[in-house]
Amino acid sequence: MAKLLSCVLGPRLYKIYRERDSERAPASVPETPTAVTAPHSSSWDTYYQPRALEKHADSILALASVFWSISYYSSPFAFFYLYRKGYLSLSKVVPFSHYAGTLLLLLAGVACLRGIGRWTNPQYRQFITILEATHRNQSSENKLAAPDPILPCLFPFLRKESRGGPSRRGVALLRPEPLHRGTADTLLNRVKKLPCQITSYLVAHTLGRRMLYPGSVYLLQKALMPVLLQGQARLVEECNGRRAKLLACDGNEIDTMFVDRRGTAEPQGQKLVICCEGNAGFYEVGCVSTPLEAGYSVLGWNHPGFAGSTGVPFPQNEANAMDVVVQFAIHRLGFQPQDIIIYAWSIGGFTATWAAMSYPDVSAVILDASFDDLVPLALKVMPDSWRGLVTRTVRQHLNLNNAEQLCRYQGPVLLIRRTKDEIITTTVPEDIMSNRGNDLLLKLLQHRYPRVMAEEGLQVVRQWLEASSQLEEASIYSRWEVEEDWCLSVLRSYQAEHGPDFPWSVGEDMSADGRRQLALFLARKHLHNFEATHCTPLPAQNFQMPWHL
């Protein structure tokens, strides 16, 4: 009976991976056996075949969960409609509660039938036995490699005593400046602000968060589930990936996938690329493919609330998740910070720049199709009459201040700008000057080289950014007769005399033409163009290490 109850309450078993070749497992990482092995076959879809009873019961429960999700999101409108029609009276609610109770009993019966179907399946019984043993004893011999939700938390968050250790709430974030500086924060002012603060909170935690991170919406995840399972199976079976869940300091479980290339002949395999996905991206089908094709070791992870990760993707939770991912890479996988590259696509630039700011010894940062600040992009999609509410909501609850964080990093940075980007432009994709990647570059250069990026340098870099083709870029570059050898010698001389820490005062006693040359040289080294739309996968040949002296 205990085993039957476990089958009723146990998680769904989606697939069983092919047996992993132990000879391919690198010696530096412990082998992680699968929960149940199956004979080799040309189609991994055939590895787990649920019995008819389990299969049909799963379909009914899945349909019920979809209807529940739709009801949840439409409940405010339904409540308003029922109220207007007078259906919320006691005489109408009581019969409705009887119907709801009957439906819940039927669904409970379907769940019991599914449990019986699982109990009659020897593969599921073997799986649930291993799962229960794993929960009792979380040792490396018992770790499971099957899809969520069956993986236990394998790597708890490590408190960094040298940095004071984060609180349960989370790691440190840069806080925005007050909207009205110098105003006395009296009790009366707080009371006046309270309605606006409540409205901002409600908008951020309902509509705002789901618009910003659509990948956290259950219906989208449900639709993508077959693709995600197939992508996960490909990483495990073909790339020898190892899946683990990490426990962040806020209690969220972060789903990760690690592919180790240190045992290969490719020298870039010694470097680890930590990938930060976009707002509807998952490591199963996301940007991890680019560094994988380029031969690097890769660590992918899912945002809180995405697929196998728990929680909700607010900035604090995002930073907490990124922190435990970096800790995992250093303390469990054995990579030194100097061998770690942070690579982000789109909104992943927030966690990437946070990691660069918090772990300044990482080797490099690569930001693809990212932006400087969320406010201009949020204002783009909302009505003008909501400008004040949108700005306040973003600053207080969804403050993705990528440029501010990136300016606190001293290492090499490469920005990749999509010339046909339709997401991070504030007007139309054809207006390349409205691409917020331009603002990210300008803020970075103005922070690092404030004398070079004075009026003349800023103007010429804007002209270069306005070029819509490689021919126009080269034309502007040659018009100002940029001598790269001279630029390099000036920068190296300054570095040898004053050290590597930014900001630099180079260009202070330089002619206007000299500042223009240096500004163009630096802009070209820090930003590469990629002629594509926002969601086009970045080819491996475009994944290049940032320039450094």
Coordinates of C-alpha atoms in Angstrom, one line a residue:
M1 CA 0.0 0.0 0.0
A2 CA 2.9 2.4 0.7
K3 CA 4.3 1.8 -2.7
L4 CA 0.9 2.3 -4.3
L5 CA 0.5 5.6 -2.4
S6 CA 3.9 6.7 -3.6
C7 CA 2.8 6.0 -7.2
V8 CA -0.4 8.0 -6.7
L9 CA 1.5 11.0 -5.2
G10 CA 4.7 10.6 -7.1
P11 CA 5.9 12.9 -10.0
R12 CA 5.4 12.2 -13.6
L13 CA 8.1 10.2 -15.4
Y14 CA 8.5 11.7 -18.9
K15 CA 11.4 9.9 -20.5
I16 CA 14.3 7.6 -19.6
Y17 CA 17.6 8.6 -21.1
R18 CA 19.9 6.2 -23.0
E19 CA 22.5 4.5 -20.8
R20 CA 25.5 6.9 -20.6
D21 CA 28.9 5.7 -21.9
S22 CA 31.0 5.8 -18.8
E23 CA 34.2 6.1 -20.9
R24 CA 33.0 9.5 -22.0
A25 CA 32.6 10.8 -18.5
P26 CA 35.5 13.2 -17.6
A27 CA 37.5 12.2 -14.6
S28 CA 37.1 15.6 -12.9
V29 CA 33.3 15.2 -12.5
P30 CA 31.7 12.3 -10.6
E31 CA 29.6 10.0 -12.7
T32 CA 25.9 10.5 -12.4
P33 CA 24.0 7.3 -13.3
T34 CA 20.5 7.4 -14.7
A35 CA 17.6 6.3 -12.7
V36 CA 16.5 3.6 -15.1
T37 CA 18.4 2.4 -18.1
A38 CA 17.0 1.2 -21.4
P39 CA 18.4 -0.5 -24.4
H40 CA 19.8 1.6 -27.2
S41 CA 17.3 2.6 -29.8
S42 CA 17.1 5.0 -32.7
S43 CA 14.3 7.0 -31.0
W44 CA 14.5 8.1 -27.4
D45 CA 10.7 8.6 -27.4
T46 CA 10.3 4.9 -27.0
Y47 CA 12.2 4.5 -23.7
Y48 CA 9.3 4.9 -21.3
Q49 CA 5.9 3.7 -22.3
P50 CA 3.2 4.4 -19.7
R51 CA 0.4 1.9 -19.4
A52 CA -2.9 2.9 -21.0
L53 CA -4.5 3.7 -17.6
E54 CA -1.7 6.1 -16.7
K55 CA -1.5 7.6 -20.1
H56 CA -5.2 8.5 -20.3
A57 CA -5.4 9.6 -16.7
D58 CA -2.4 11.9 -17.3
S59 CA -4.2 13.4 -20.3
I60 CA -7.3 14.2 -18.2
L61 CA -5.3 15.7 -15.4
A62 CA -3.2 17.8 -17.9
L63 CA -6.3 19.1 -19.5
A64 CA -7.7 20.0 -16.1
S65 CA -4.5 21.8 -15.2
V66 CA -4.7 23.9 -18.4
F67 CA -8.3 24.8 -17.6
W68 CA -7.3 25.8 -14.1
S69 CA -4.5 28.0 -15.4
I70 CA -6.9 29.7 -17.8
S71 CA -9.4 30.2 -15.0
Y72 CA -6.7 31.6 -12.8
Y73 CA -5.6 34.3 -15.3
S74 CA -9.2 35.1 -16.2
S75 CA -10.6 35.1 -12.6
P76 CA -10.7 38.9 -12.2
F77 CA -12.8 39.3 -15.3
A78 CA -15.0 36.3 -14.4
F79 CA -15.5 37.6 -10.9
F80 CA -16.5 41.1 -12.2
Y81 CA -18.9 39.4 -14.7
L82 CA -20.5 37.2 -12.1
Y83 CA -20.9 40.2 -9.7
R84 CA -22.6 42.3 -12.4
K85 CA -25.0 39.4 -13.2
G86 CA -25.9 38.8 -9.5
Y87 CA -24.4 35.3 -9.4
L88 CA -22.4 35.8 -6.2
S89 CA -25.4 35.6 -3.9
L90 CA -25.4 32.8 -1.3
S91 CA -28.2 31.0 -3.1
K92 CA -26.1 30.7 -6.2
V93 CA -22.7 30.1 -4.6
V94 CA -23.8 27.0 -2.5
P95 CA -24.9 24.9 -5.5
F96 CA -21.8 26.0 -7.4
S97 CA -19.6 24.8 -4.5
H98 CA -21.3 21.4 -4.7
Y99 CA -20.4 21.1 -8.4
A100 CA -16.8 22.2 -7.6
G101 CA -16.5 19.6 -4.8
T102 CA -17.9 16.8 -7.1
L103 CA -15.4 17.8 -9.8
L104 CA -12.5 17.7 -7.3
L105 CA -13.6 14.2 -6.2
L106 CA -13.6 13.0 -9.8
L107 CA -10.2 14.4 -10.4
A108 CA -8.9 12.7 -7.2
G109 CA -10.3 9.5 -8.5
V110 CA -8.5 10.0 -11.8
A111 CA -5.3 10.6 -9.9
C112 CA -5.8 7.3 -8.1
L113 CA -6.4 5.5 -11.3
R114 CA -3.2 7.0 -12.7
G115 CA -1.4 5.7 -9.6
I116 CA -2.7 2.2 -10.2
G117 CA -1.4 2.4 -13.8
R118 CA 2.0 3.4 -12.5
W119 CA 2.0 0.7 -9.9
T120 CA 1.5 -1.9 -12.6
N121 CA 4.4 -0.6 -14.6
P122 CA 7.8 -2.1 -13.4
Q123 CA 9.8 0.8 -14.9
Y124 CA 7.9 3.4 -12.8
R125 CA 8.1 1.2 -9.6
Q126 CA 11.9 1.0 -10.1
F127 CA 12.0 4.8 -10.6
I128 CA 10.0 5.6 -7.5
T129 CA 12.1 3.3 -5.4
I130 CA 15.3 5.1 -6.5
L131 CA 13.6 8.5 -6.0
E132 CA 12.7 7.7 -2.4
A133 CA 16.2 6.4 -1.7
T134 CA 17.6 9.6 -3.1
H135 CA 15.4 11.7 -0.8
R136 CA 16.6 9.7 2.2
N137 CA 20.2 9.7 1.2
Q138 CA 21.4 12.4 -1.2
S139 CA 24.6 10.8 -2.2
S140 CA 26.2 10.7 -5.6
E141 CA 25.2 7.1 -6.1
N142 CA 21.5 7.9 -5.8
K143 CA 21.3 11.1 -8.0
L144 CA 18.7 11.0 -10.7
A145 CA 19.1 12.3 -14.2
A146 CA 15.5 12.3 -15.2
P147 CA 13.4 15.5 -15.9
D148 CA 11.9 17.7 -13.2
P149 CA 10.3 17.4 -10.7
I150 CA 12.2 14.3 -9.5
L151 CA 15.7 15.8 -9.0
P152 CA 16.6 16.6 -5.4
C153 CA 18.6 19.7 -4.5
L154 CA 22.2 18.5 -5.0
F155 CA 24.2 21.7 -4.2
P156 CA 23.1 24.0 -1.4
F157 CA 23.9 27.7 -1.4
L158 CA 27.3 28.4 0.2
R159 CA 27.4 31.4 2.5
K160 CA 30.3 33.6 1.6
E161 CA 31.6 34.6 5.0
S162 CA 34.4 36.7 3.5
R163 CA 31.8 39.0 1.9
G164 CA 29.6 39.0 5.0
G165 CA 27.2 36.4 3.7
P166 CA 23.8 37.3 2.1
S167 CA 20.7 37.2 4.1
R168 CA 17.8 34.8 3.5
R169 CA 16.3 37.5 1.4
G170 CA 19.2 37.5 -1.0
V171 CA 22.4 39.0 -2.3
A172 CA 23.1 42.7 -2.7
L173 CA 21.6 44.6 -5.6
L174 CA 22.2 48.2 -6.7
R175 CA 19.2 50.2 -5.5
P176 CA 17.8 53.1 -7.7
E177 CA 18.1 56.7 -6.6
P178 CA 14.9 58.2 -5.1
L179 CA 12.7 59.8 -7.7
H180 CA 12.5 63.1 -5.7
R181 CA 15.8 63.6 -4.0
G182 CA 15.9 66.1 -1.1
T183 CA 12.2 65.7 -0.2
A184 CA 11.6 65.1 3.5
D185 CA 10.4 61.6 4.1
T186 CA 7.7 62.5 6.5
L187 CA 4.8 60.4 7.6
L188 CA 2.5 62.6 5.5
N189 CA 4.6 62.0 2.4
R190 CA 4.6 58.3 3.0
V191 CA 0.8 58.2 3.3
K192 CA 0.5 60.2 0.0
K193 CA 2.8 57.7 -1.7
L194 CA 1.1 54.6 -0.4
P195 CA -1.7 54.3 -3.1
C196 CA 1.0 54.6 -5.9
Q197 CA 3.2 52.1 -4.2
I198 CA 0.3 49.6 -3.8
T199 CA -0.6 50.1 -7.4
S200 CA 3.0 49.6 -8.5
Y201 CA 3.3 46.4 -6.4
L202 CA 0.1 44.9 -7.9
V203 CA 1.1 45.8 -11.5
A204 CA 4.6 44.3 -11.0
H205 CA 3.3 41.0 -9.4
T206 CA 0.5 40.4 -11.9
L207 CA 0.8 41.8 -15.4
G208 CA 4.3 43.2 -15.2
R209 CA 6.2 40.1 -14.2
R210 CA 4.5 37.9 -16.8
M211 CA 5.0 40.5 -19.6
L212 CA 8.7 40.8 -18.7
Y213 CA 9.3 37.0 -18.3
P214 CA 6.7 35.2 -20.4
G215 CA 8.7 32.0 -20.0
S216 CA 7.4 31.8 -16.4
V217 CA 3.8 31.5 -17.6
Y218 CA 2.5 27.9 -17.1
L219 CA 0.6 27.7 -20.4
L220 CA 3.7 28.6 -22.4
Q221 CA 5.8 26.0 -20.6
K222 CA 3.0 23.4 -21.2
A223 CA 3.1 24.1 -24.9
L224 CA 6.9 23.9 -25.0
M225 CA 7.3 20.8 -22.8
P226 CA 7.9 18.3 -25.7
V227 CA 10.5 20.6 -27.2
L228 CA 12.2 21.1 -23.8
L229 CA 12.3 17.4 -23.0
Q230 CA 13.8 16.7 -26.4
G231 CA 16.4 19.4 -26.0
Q232 CA 17.3 18.1 -22.5
A233 CA 17.6 14.6 -23.8
R234 CA 20.0 15.8 -26.5
L235 CA 22.2 17.6 -24.0
V236 CA 22.4 14.5 -21.8
E237 CA 22.7 11.8 -24.4
E238 CA 24.7 13.5 -27.2
C239 CA 26.7 16.0 -25.2
N240 CA 27.1 14.0 -22.0
G241 CA 25.5 16.8 -20.0
R242 CA 25.0 16.5 -16.3
R243 CA 21.9 18.0 -14.7
A244 CA 21.8 19.3 -11.1
K245 CA 19.5 21.4 -9.0
L246 CA 21.0 24.2 -6.9
L247 CA 19.4 25.6 -3.8
A248 CA 19.7 29.4 -3.8
C249 CA 19.8 31.4 -0.6
D250 CA 16.1 32.4 -1.0
G251 CA 15.0 28.7 -1.1
N252 CA 14.4 28.5 -4.9
E253 CA 15.7 25.4 -6.7
I254 CA 17.7 26.3 -9.9
D255 CA 17.8 23.7 -12.6
T256 CA 21.1 23.5 -14.4
M257 CA 22.9 21.6 -17.1
F258 CA 26.7 21.2 -17.3
V259 CA 28.6 19.9 -20.3
D260 CA 32.3 19.3 -19.5
R261 CA 34.8 19.6 -22.4
R262 CA 38.0 19.7 -20.3
G263 CA 38.8 16.1 -21.3
T264 CA 38.8 17.0 -25.1
A265 CA 41.7 18.1 -27.2
E266 CA 40.2 21.6 -27.8
P267 CA 41.9 24.2 -25.7
Q268 CA 38.8 26.3 -25.3
G269 CA 37.3 23.3 -23.4
Q270 CA 39.3 24.5 -20.4
K271 CA 37.1 27.6 -20.2
L272 CA 33.6 27.5 -18.8
V273 CA 30.8 29.6 -20.4
I274 CA 27.9 30.3 -18.0
C275 CA 24.9 31.1 -20.2
C276 CA 22.1 33.4 -19.1
E277 CA 19.0 33.0 -21.2
G278 CA 16.4 35.5 -22.4
N279 CA 12.9 36.1 -21.0
A280 CA 11.4 33.2 -22.8
G281 CA 14.6 31.1 -23.1
F282 CA 15.4 27.8 -21.5
Y283 CA 18.8 26.1 -21.4
E284 CA 17.2 23.1 -23.2
V285 CA 16.8 25.0 -26.4
G286 CA 18.5 28.3 -25.7
C287 CA 21.8 30.1 -26.3
V288 CA 23.9 27.3 -24.8
S289 CA 24.2 25.8 -28.3
T290 CA 26.5 28.6 -29.5
P291 CA 29.4 28.0 -27.0
L292 CA 28.8 24.3 -27.3
E293 CA 29.4 24.4 -31.0
A294 CA 32.5 26.5 -30.4
G295 CA 34.0 23.8 -28.2
Y296 CA 33.7 25.4 -24.7
S297 CA 32.6 23.8 -21.5
V298 CA 29.1 25.1 -20.8
L299 CA 26.9 25.6 -17.7
G300 CA 23.3 26.5 -18.5
W301 CA 20.5 27.3 -16.0
N302 CA 16.9 28.3 -16.1
H303 CA 15.4 31.4 -14.5
P304 CA 13.4 31.0 -11.3
G305 CA 9.9 29.8 -12.4
F306 CA 11.1 28.5 -15.7
A307 CA 10.7 24.7 -16.4
G308 CA 12.6 22.8 -13.7
S309 CA 13.4 25.9 -11.6
T310 CA 11.1 27.1 -8.8
G311 CA 10.2 30.6 -7.7
V312 CA 9.3 33.7 -9.7
P313 CA 11.8 35.7 -11.8
F314 CA 12.1 39.0 -10.0
P315 CA 15.5 40.8 -10.0
Q316 CA 16.3 39.8 -6.5
N317 CA 15.5 36.1 -7.2
E318 CA 17.4 36.3 -10.5
A319 CA 20.6 37.6 -8.7
N320 CA 20.2 34.9 -6.0
A321 CA 20.0 32.3 -8.7
M322 CA 23.0 33.6 -10.6
D323 CA 25.0 33.7 -7.4
V324 CA 24.5 30.0 -6.6
V325 CA 25.3 29.1 -10.2
V326 CA 28.6 30.9 -10.0
Q327 CA 29.3 29.3 -6.6
F328 CA 28.5 25.9 -8.1
A329 CA 30.9 26.5 -11.0
I330 CA 33.7 27.4 -8.7
H331 CA 33.3 25.1 -5.7
R332 CA 31.8 22.0 -7.2
L333 CA 32.8 22.0 -10.9
G334 CA 36.3 23.2 -10.1
F335 CA 36.7 26.2 -12.4
Q336 CA 38.7 29.2 -11.3
P337 CA 37.0 32.6 -11.8
Q338 CA 39.7 33.4 -14.4
D339 CA 38.5 30.5 -16.5
I340 CA 34.8 31.6 -16.4
I341 CA 33.2 33.5 -19.2
I342 CA 29.7 35.0 -18.7
Y343 CA 27.6 34.9 -21.8
A344 CA 24.1 36.4 -22.0
W345 CA 21.3 36.9 -24.5
S346 CA 18.7 39.6 -24.3
I347 CA 17.3 40.0 -20.7
G348 CA 19.9 37.6 -19.5
G349 CA 22.2 40.6 -19.5
F350 CA 20.9 41.6 -16.1
T351 CA 22.2 38.4 -14.3
A352 CA 25.4 38.5 -16.4
T353 CA 26.3 42.0 -15.5
W354 CA 25.3 41.3 -11.8
A355 CA 27.8 38.4 -11.9
A356 CA 30.5 40.5 -13.5
M357 CA 30.0 43.2 -10.8
S358 CA 29.9 40.7 -7.9
Y359 CA 32.7 38.4 -9.2
P360 CA 35.2 40.8 -10.8
D361 CA 37.8 38.1 -11.4
V362 CA 35.7 36.4 -14.1
S363 CA 37.5 36.2 -17.4
A364 CA 35.1 38.1 -19.7
V365 CA 31.6 39.1 -20.4
I366 CA 29.7 38.7 -23.7
L367 CA 26.3 40.4 -24.1
D368 CA 24.3 39.5 -27.1
A369 CA 21.2 41.6 -28.1
S370 CA 21.1 43.2 -24.6
F371 CA 20.2 46.7 -23.4
D372 CA 21.2 49.3 -20.9
D373 CA 18.0 49.9 -18.9
L374 CA 14.5 48.4 -18.9
V375 CA 12.6 51.7 -18.5
P376 CA 12.8 52.9 -22.2
L377 CA 11.7 49.4 -23.4
A378 CA 8.9 49.2 -21.0
L379 CA 7.6 52.7 -22.0
K380 CA 7.7 51.6 -25.6
V381 CA 5.0 48.9 -25.1
M382 CA 2.7 50.8 -22.7
P383 CA 0.4 53.8 -23.2
D384 CA 1.9 57.2 -22.8
S385 CA -0.6 58.0 -20.1
W386 CA 1.0 55.2 -17.9
R387 CA 4.5 56.7 -18.1
G388 CA 4.7 57.6 -14.4
L389 CA 3.3 54.3 -13.3
V390 CA 5.5 52.3 -15.6
T391 CA 8.7 54.2 -14.5
R392 CA 7.8 53.8 -10.8
T393 CA 7.0 50.1 -11.1
V394 CA 10.1 49.3 -13.0
R395 CA 12.4 51.2 -10.7
Q396 CA 10.9 49.7 -7.5
H397 CA 10.2 46.1 -8.5
L398 CA 11.7 45.3 -12.0
N399 CA 14.9 47.4 -12.1
L400 CA 17.1 45.8 -14.7
N401 CA 20.0 48.3 -14.6
N402 CA 22.4 46.5 -16.9
A403 CA 24.6 49.4 -17.7
E404 CA 25.0 50.5 -14.1
Q405 CA 26.2 47.0 -13.1
L406 CA 28.4 46.6 -16.2
C407 CA 30.3 49.8 -15.4
R408 CA 31.4 48.2 -12.1
Y409 CA 33.3 45.4 -13.9
Q410 CA 36.9 46.0 -14.9
G411 CA 37.4 43.1 -17.3
P412 CA 37.0 42.6 -21.1
V413 CA 33.5 43.1 -22.5
L414 CA 32.1 42.4 -25.9
L415 CA 28.6 43.6 -27.0
I416 CA 26.9 42.0 -30.0
R417 CA 24.3 44.2 -31.6
R418 CA 21.6 42.7 -33.9
T419 CA 21.1 45.2 -36.8
K420 CA 17.5 44.0 -37.4
D421 CA 16.5 43.7 -33.8
E422 CA 12.8 44.2 -33.3
I423 CA 12.7 43.8 -29.5
I424 CA 15.3 46.1 -27.9
T425 CA 14.6 49.0 -30.4
T426 CA 12.4 51.7 -29.1
T427 CA 10.9 52.6 -32.5
V428 CA 11.1 50.2 -35.5
P429 CA 13.8 47.6 -36.3
E430 CA 15.0 49.6 -39.3
D431 CA 15.9 52.5 -36.9
I432 CA 19.2 51.2 -35.7
M433 CA 19.9 54.2 -33.6
S434 CA 17.0 53.3 -31.3
N435 CA 18.7 50.0 -30.4
R436 CA 19.4 50.2 -26.7
G437 CA 22.6 48.2 -27.3
N438 CA 24.0 51.6 -28.5
D439 CA 23.2 53.2 -25.2
L440 CA 24.9 50.3 -23.4
L441 CA 28.1 50.8 -25.4
L442 CA 28.1 54.5 -24.9
K443 CA 27.6 54.3 -21.1
L444 CA 30.4 51.7 -20.8
L445 CA 32.9 53.8 -22.9
Q446 CA 31.9 57.0 -21.1
H447 CA 32.6 55.4 -17.8
R448 CA 35.9 53.7 -18.8
Y449 CA 37.3 56.5 -21.0
P450 CA 35.6 59.7 -20.0
R451 CA 38.2 62.0 -21.6
V452 CA 38.2 60.2 -24.9
M453 CA 34.4 60.1 -25.0
A454 CA 34.1 63.9 -24.7
E455 CA 32.1 65.8 -27.2
E456 CA 34.2 64.9 -30.3
G457 CA 34.5 61.3 -29.4
L458 CA 30.9 60.9 -28.5
Q459 CA 29.8 62.5 -31.8
V460 CA 32.0 60.3 -34.0
V461 CA 30.9 57.1 -32.2
R462 CA 27.3 58.0 -32.7
Q463 CA 28.0 58.4 -36.4
W464 CA 29.7 55.0 -36.5
L465 CA 26.7 53.4 -34.6
E466 CA 24.3 54.9 -37.2
A467 CA 26.0 53.0 -40.0
S468 CA 23.6 50.3 -41.3
S469 CA 26.1 48.1 -43.1
Q470 CA 29.8 47.0 -42.9
L471 CA 30.6 49.2 -45.9
E472 CA 29.3 52.3 -44.1
E473 CA 31.2 51.4 -40.9
A474 CA 34.4 51.0 -42.8
S475 CA 33.8 54.3 -44.6
I476 CA 33.5 56.2 -41.3
Y477 CA 36.5 54.4 -39.9
S478 CA 38.7 55.3 -42.9
R479 CA 37.4 58.9 -43.1
W480 CA 39.0 59.6 -39.7
E481 CA 42.1 57.7 -40.7
V482 CA 42.2 55.6 -37.5
E483 CA 45.7 54.3 -36.9
E484 CA 45.2 51.1 -34.8
D485 CA 48.9 50.8 -34.0
W486 CA 49.0 54.3 -32.6
C487 CA 45.8 53.7 -30.6
L488 CA 47.3 50.5 -29.1
S489 CA 50.5 52.2 -28.2
V490 CA 48.7 55.1 -26.5
L491 CA 46.5 52.7 -24.4
R492 CA 49.4 50.4 -23.5
S493 CA 51.6 53.3 -22.4
Y494 CA 48.8 54.7 -20.2
Q495 CA 48.2 51.2 -18.7
A496 CA 51.9 50.7 -18.0
E497 CA 52.1 54.1 -16.2
H498 CA 48.7 54.2 -14.3
G499 CA 47.6 50.6 -14.0
P500 CA 44.6 48.8 -15.5
D501 CA 41.7 50.0 -13.2
F502 CA 39.0 52.1 -14.9
P503 CA 38.1 54.9 -15.3
W504 CA 41.1 56.1 -17.3
S505 CA 42.1 59.7 -17.9
V506 CA 43.7 58.9 -21.3
G507 CA 43.0 61.6 -23.9
E508 CA 43.1 64.5 -21.5
D509 CA 45.9 66.3 -23.3
M510 CA 45.1 64.9 -26.7
S511 CA 43.9 66.7 -29.9
A512 CA 40.3 66.4 -31.0
D513 CA 41.4 64.2 -34.0
G514 CA 43.3 61.9 -31.6
R515 CA 40.3 61.5 -29.4
R516 CA 38.1 60.7 -32.4
Q517 CA 40.5 58.0 -33.5
L518 CA 40.7 56.5 -30.0
A519 CA 36.9 56.6 -29.6
L520 CA 36.3 54.8 -32.9
F521 CA 39.0 52.3 -32.2
L522 CA 37.5 51.5 -28.8
A523 CA 33.9 51.4 -30.1
R524 CA 34.9 48.9 -32.8
K525 CA 36.7 46.7 -30.2
H526 CA 33.8 46.6 -27.8
L527 CA 30.9 46.1 -30.2
H528 CA 30.3 43.7 -33.1
N529 CA 27.4 43.8 -35.4
F530 CA 25.4 40.7 -36.4
E531 CA 22.9 41.2 -39.2
A532 CA 19.9 39.3 -37.8
T533 CA 16.7 39.7 -35.8
H534 CA 16.5 39.4 -32.1
C535 CA 15.8 35.6 -31.9
T536 CA 18.1 34.3 -34.5
P537 CA 20.6 31.9 -32.9
L538 CA 24.2 33.3 -32.9
P539 CA 26.5 31.2 -35.1
A540 CA 29.5 29.7 -33.4
Q541 CA 31.9 31.7 -35.6
N542 CA 30.4 34.9 -34.2
F543 CA 31.1 33.8 -30.6
Q544 CA 34.5 35.5 -30.1
M545 CA 36.4 36.5 -26.9
P546 CA 36.4 40.2 -26.0
W547 CA 39.3 42.4 -26.9
H548 CA 41.8 43.3 -24.2
L549 CA 45.2 44.9 -24.1

